[in-house]
PDB file of C-alpha atoms in Angstrom:
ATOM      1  CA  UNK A   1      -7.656  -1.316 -12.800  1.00 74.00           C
ATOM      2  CA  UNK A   2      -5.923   0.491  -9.757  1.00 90.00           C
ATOM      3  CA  UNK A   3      -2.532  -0.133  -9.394  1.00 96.00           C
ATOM      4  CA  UNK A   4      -0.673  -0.203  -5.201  1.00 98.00           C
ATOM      5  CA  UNK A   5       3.031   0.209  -4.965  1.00 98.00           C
ATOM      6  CA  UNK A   6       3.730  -0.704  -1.846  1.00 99.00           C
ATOM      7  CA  UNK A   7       7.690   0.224  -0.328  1.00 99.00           C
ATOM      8  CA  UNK A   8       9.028  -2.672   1.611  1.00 98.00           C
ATOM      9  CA  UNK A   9      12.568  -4.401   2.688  1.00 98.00           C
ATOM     10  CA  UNK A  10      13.441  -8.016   3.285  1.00 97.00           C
ATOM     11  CA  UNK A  11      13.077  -8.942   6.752  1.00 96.00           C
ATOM     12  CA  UNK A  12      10.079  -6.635   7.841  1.00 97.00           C
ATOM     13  CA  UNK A  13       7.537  -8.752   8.926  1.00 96.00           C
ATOM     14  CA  UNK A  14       4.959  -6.502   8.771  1.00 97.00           C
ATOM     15  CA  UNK A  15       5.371  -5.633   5.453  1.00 97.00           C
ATOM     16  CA  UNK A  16       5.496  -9.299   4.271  1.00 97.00           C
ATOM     17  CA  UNK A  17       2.005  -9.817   6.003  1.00 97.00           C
ATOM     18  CA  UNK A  18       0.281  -6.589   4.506  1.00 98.00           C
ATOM     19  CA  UNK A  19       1.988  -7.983   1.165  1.00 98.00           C
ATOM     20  CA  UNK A  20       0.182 -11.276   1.180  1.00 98.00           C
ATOM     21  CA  UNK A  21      -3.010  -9.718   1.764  1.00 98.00           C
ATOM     22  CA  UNK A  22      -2.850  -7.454  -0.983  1.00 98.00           C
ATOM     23  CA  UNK A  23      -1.833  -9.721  -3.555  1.00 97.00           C
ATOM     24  CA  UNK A  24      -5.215 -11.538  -2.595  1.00 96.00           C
ATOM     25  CA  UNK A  25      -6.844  -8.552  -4.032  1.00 95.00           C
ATOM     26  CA  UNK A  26      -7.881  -8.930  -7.313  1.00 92.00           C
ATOM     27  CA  UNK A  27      -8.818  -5.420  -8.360  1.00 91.00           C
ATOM     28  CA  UNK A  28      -5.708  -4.298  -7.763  1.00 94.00           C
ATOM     29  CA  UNK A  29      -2.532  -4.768  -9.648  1.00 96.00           C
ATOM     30  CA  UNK A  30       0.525  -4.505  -6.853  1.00 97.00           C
ATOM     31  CA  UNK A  31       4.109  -3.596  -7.034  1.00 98.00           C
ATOM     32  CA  UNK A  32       6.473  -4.285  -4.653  1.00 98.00           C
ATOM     33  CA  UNK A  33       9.534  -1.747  -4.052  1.00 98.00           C
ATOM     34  CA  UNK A  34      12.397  -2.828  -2.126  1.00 98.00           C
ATOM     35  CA  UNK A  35      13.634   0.611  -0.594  1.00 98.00           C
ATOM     36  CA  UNK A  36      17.340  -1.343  -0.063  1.00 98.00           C
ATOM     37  CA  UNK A  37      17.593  -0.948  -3.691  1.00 98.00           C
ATOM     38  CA  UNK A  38      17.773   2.430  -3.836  1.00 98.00           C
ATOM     39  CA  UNK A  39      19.340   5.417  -1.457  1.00 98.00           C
ATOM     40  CA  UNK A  40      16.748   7.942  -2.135  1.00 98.00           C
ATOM     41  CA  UNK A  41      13.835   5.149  -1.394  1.00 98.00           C
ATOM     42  CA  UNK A  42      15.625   4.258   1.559  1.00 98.00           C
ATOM     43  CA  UNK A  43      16.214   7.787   3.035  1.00 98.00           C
ATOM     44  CA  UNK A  44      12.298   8.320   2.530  1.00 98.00           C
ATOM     45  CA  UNK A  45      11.062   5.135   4.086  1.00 98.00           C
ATOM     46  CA  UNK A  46      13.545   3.108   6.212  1.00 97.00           C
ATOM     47  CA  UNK A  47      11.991   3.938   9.213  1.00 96.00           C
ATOM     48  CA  UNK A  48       8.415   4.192   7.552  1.00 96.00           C
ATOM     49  CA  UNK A  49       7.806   0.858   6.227  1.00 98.00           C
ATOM     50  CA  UNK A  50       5.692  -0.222   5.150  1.00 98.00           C
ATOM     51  CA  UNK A  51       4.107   2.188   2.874  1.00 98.00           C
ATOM     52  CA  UNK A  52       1.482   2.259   0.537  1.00 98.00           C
ATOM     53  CA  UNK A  53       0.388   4.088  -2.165  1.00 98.00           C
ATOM     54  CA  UNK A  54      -2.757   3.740  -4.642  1.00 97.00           C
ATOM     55  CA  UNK A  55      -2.143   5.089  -8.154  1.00 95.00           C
ATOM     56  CA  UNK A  56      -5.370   6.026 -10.251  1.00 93.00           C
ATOM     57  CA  UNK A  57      -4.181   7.353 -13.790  1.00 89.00           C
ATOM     58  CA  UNK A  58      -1.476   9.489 -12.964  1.00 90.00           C
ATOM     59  CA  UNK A  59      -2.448  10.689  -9.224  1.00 93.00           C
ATOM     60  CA  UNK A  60      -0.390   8.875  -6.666  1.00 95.00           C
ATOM     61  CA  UNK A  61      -2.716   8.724  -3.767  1.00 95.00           C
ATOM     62  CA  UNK A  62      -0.746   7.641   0.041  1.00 97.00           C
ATOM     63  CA  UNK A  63      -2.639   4.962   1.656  1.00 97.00           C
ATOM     64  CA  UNK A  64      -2.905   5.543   5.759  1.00 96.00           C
ATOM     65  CA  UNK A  65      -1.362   2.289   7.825  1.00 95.00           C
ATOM     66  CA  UNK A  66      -3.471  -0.585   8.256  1.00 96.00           C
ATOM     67  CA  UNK A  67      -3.395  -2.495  11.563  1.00 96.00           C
ATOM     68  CA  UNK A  68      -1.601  -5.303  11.109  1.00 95.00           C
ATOM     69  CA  UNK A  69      -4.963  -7.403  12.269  1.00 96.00           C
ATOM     70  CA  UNK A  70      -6.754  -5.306   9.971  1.00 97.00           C
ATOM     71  CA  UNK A  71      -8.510  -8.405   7.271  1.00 97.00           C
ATOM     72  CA  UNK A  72      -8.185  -8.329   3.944  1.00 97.00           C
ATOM     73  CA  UNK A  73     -11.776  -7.402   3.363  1.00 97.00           C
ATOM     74  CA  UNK A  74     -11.144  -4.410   5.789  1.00 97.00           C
ATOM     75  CA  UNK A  75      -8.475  -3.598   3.295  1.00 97.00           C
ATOM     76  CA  UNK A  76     -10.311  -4.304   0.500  1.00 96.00           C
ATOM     77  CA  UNK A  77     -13.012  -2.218   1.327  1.00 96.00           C
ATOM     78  CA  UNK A  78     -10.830   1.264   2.166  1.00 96.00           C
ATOM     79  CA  UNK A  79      -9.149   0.498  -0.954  1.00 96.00           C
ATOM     80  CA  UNK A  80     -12.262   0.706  -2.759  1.00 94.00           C
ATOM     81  CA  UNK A  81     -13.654   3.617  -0.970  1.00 94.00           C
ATOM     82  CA  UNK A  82     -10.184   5.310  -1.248  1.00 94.00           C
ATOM     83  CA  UNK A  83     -10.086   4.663  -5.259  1.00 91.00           C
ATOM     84  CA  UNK A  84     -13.923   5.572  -5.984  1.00 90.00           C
ATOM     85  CA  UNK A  85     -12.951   8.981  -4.086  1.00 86.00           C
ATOM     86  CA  UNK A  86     -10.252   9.344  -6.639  1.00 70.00           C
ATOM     87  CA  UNK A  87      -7.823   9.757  -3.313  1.00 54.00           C
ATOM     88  CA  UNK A  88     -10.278  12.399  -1.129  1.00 54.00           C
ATOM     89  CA  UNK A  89     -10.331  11.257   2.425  1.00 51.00           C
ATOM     90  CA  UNK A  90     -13.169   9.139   3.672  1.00 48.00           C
ATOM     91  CA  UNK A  91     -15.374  10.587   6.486  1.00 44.00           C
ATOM     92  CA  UNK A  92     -16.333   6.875   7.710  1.00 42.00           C
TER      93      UNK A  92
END
């Protein structure tokens, strides 16, 4: 099973949204990182968020931004394609 880490804060809305539709995906375990609980998190992402990554084994693969319309089967299905590539871009 792939695992998503994705780096959020409280308060971001947009992260909150992409949140709930990734913990509708069951093929993916998903861990939440609050970059307010750490300076070097926050220096990376505070004006980034959110971000997500997909880890396969021990490759930590960043996920582009979806559009916060984008459904949860759009993000569903360029999660798949992203971890059957084993992280390669997609040319679709």
């Amino acid at each position: 099973m792939s695992h998503l880490i994705l780096y959020s804060k409280p308060g971001c809305h947009l992260c909150e949204g992409l949140q709930e539709k990734l913990a509708t995906l069951r093929e993916f375990t998903l861990e939440v990182r609050d970059i307010t609980s750490r300076d070097d998190w926050w220096q990376a992402y505070q004006y980034e968020i959110p971000v997500l990554y997909l880890v396969i084994d021990t490759q930590v693969i960043p996920v582009p931004r979806f559009s916060p319309r984008a459904s949860t089967e759009h993000i569903q299905q360029r999660l798949q394609q992203l971890a059957n590539s084993n992280g390669s871009p997609s040319t679709n």
